[in-house]
Phi, psi and omega in degrees: 000119177262138190248139147257123180244126178246112179251110175242140170251147181210118186245139172237115187267145170292301178246034166090181182206120168275345177204144175219169185208118179221166173222136183252106172250088191238341199264123184315134168278163161255122191221172185285150193070007195211123180216136183267119185244013157193139181197142183213140179244128181249105189249127183237126356306144182306137169293138168317310186232125168215153175186160205225140191201165159259132187267187187316330195246030187055017173292141170274129177247157174230126172258154171199153181227138181242128190241046170219152178315109174218147183253002172215140161243145170215127191238127175237129178236118172259129175219168188234121172233153176245121181240146190204062179280023153286335182278342164291121186300132188253145180304342197277337187266006169208104203297313193312308192278358169270346190263352184309108172283158176307308179309299185302319191292310180295344175284312189308321189291340191264011165310146164249030192273156190308301186321297201293328175292324170289309168337268192349302176319330157318330185268332209269158172294170186216160188311318181259351173252062189230156176064067178278130187251180207279323196281339175294309184296319176317312186285323187273353176279350187297310183267336185245122181230152196312321193249023187269107174326101159333310180301293201306308175309310183295328185285305179314304171324294158332307204282313174301318170290329175305320179287315179290329190236135189271126170291119179220101185289007187249003200253344186239145159244187185294344189255007199281133186280150180289344178276344169283332184293289184338292167333264175295358177036071154195148198162191189239199190285340170300320180279331171291326172285336188277329180272357176281318179296318178281343176289318184301307185288350162309317172267015176095359192251159165312112166239138180228155188278121166258130181230136183210215151219166176219130182291133167251129213254125164305157157322153173295119167099006190247144176285133180293137163275160169292139159085008182258357177297182166203162159303143193231151169222155163189184212230156168246155164222153178279118194242120175310123189068018157248304197126184176298129173227124184279146162220151196249077194290359173292293180279010182044056190202160166263109184317149182218233202268336174305316174276133194225127191251130191246309197222156166224154192200188160290314186210178173311316200293332172287326206223043196277163182302308163222137172225174175169188181236134182234162174239104205195166165234173176082170188260135164224152203247133171261147173216139178216125205228108175254117180227130192238121188215122182293146187229354174209000000 
């Protein structure tokens, strides 16, 4: 399947901005099962400085600066992506990986190999997955037992979050602490991914945050509306001798062709679509529109 993605972010500034410096994490990754065919980033006003680099986590980021007065900033990322989920190694075809237990995984993490050293960073607390409370650990331990398969445990954790938490975009924001989300059991995909990551890390295993998109399918007989798709987030757990396995607790499924990967990080803070600093006063308003359409 080939998808075309249009992601537009618009800022309107009450009193204008004299200078801004930004980092955009909007370029989809080339990974197994996903190939970036075309990409263009349109920024208005046109930046005086712009550059592209690969960050610590292997994501492609764009840095840009606008050094003249402006009252509006519009950033549009247009991507064409080929999804071939059948090329991704499936854990269902690897019985040995499916059987790796928590006890075995923790023993594997004691190795000092270069691979394990890189993986261990995803065991640590991060900016938004910090101060992991006892109730989060208790919630994790319902699924994760010493002699149980960590794949089975992660799959069950995904199902439990899907069942126990309510999707509600009105009650949280990007700064809402995970312990508050755990109490109210409401939030959005970002919150659910970070709760899952906190659970996995609480029992000593590596988990990472995945930022991307998911295609939404309209009800039968209804036409798809422009801008109704959304930025999405899910989580991955590392299974020794196999690799990373993705889980989407918002939709209770292992991601496939409908999931488009933009970036990986420790939590949302590492990979927001757009972040930066401005010189300005007054209020500003942000509007985001995402449209994903299959074209073949």
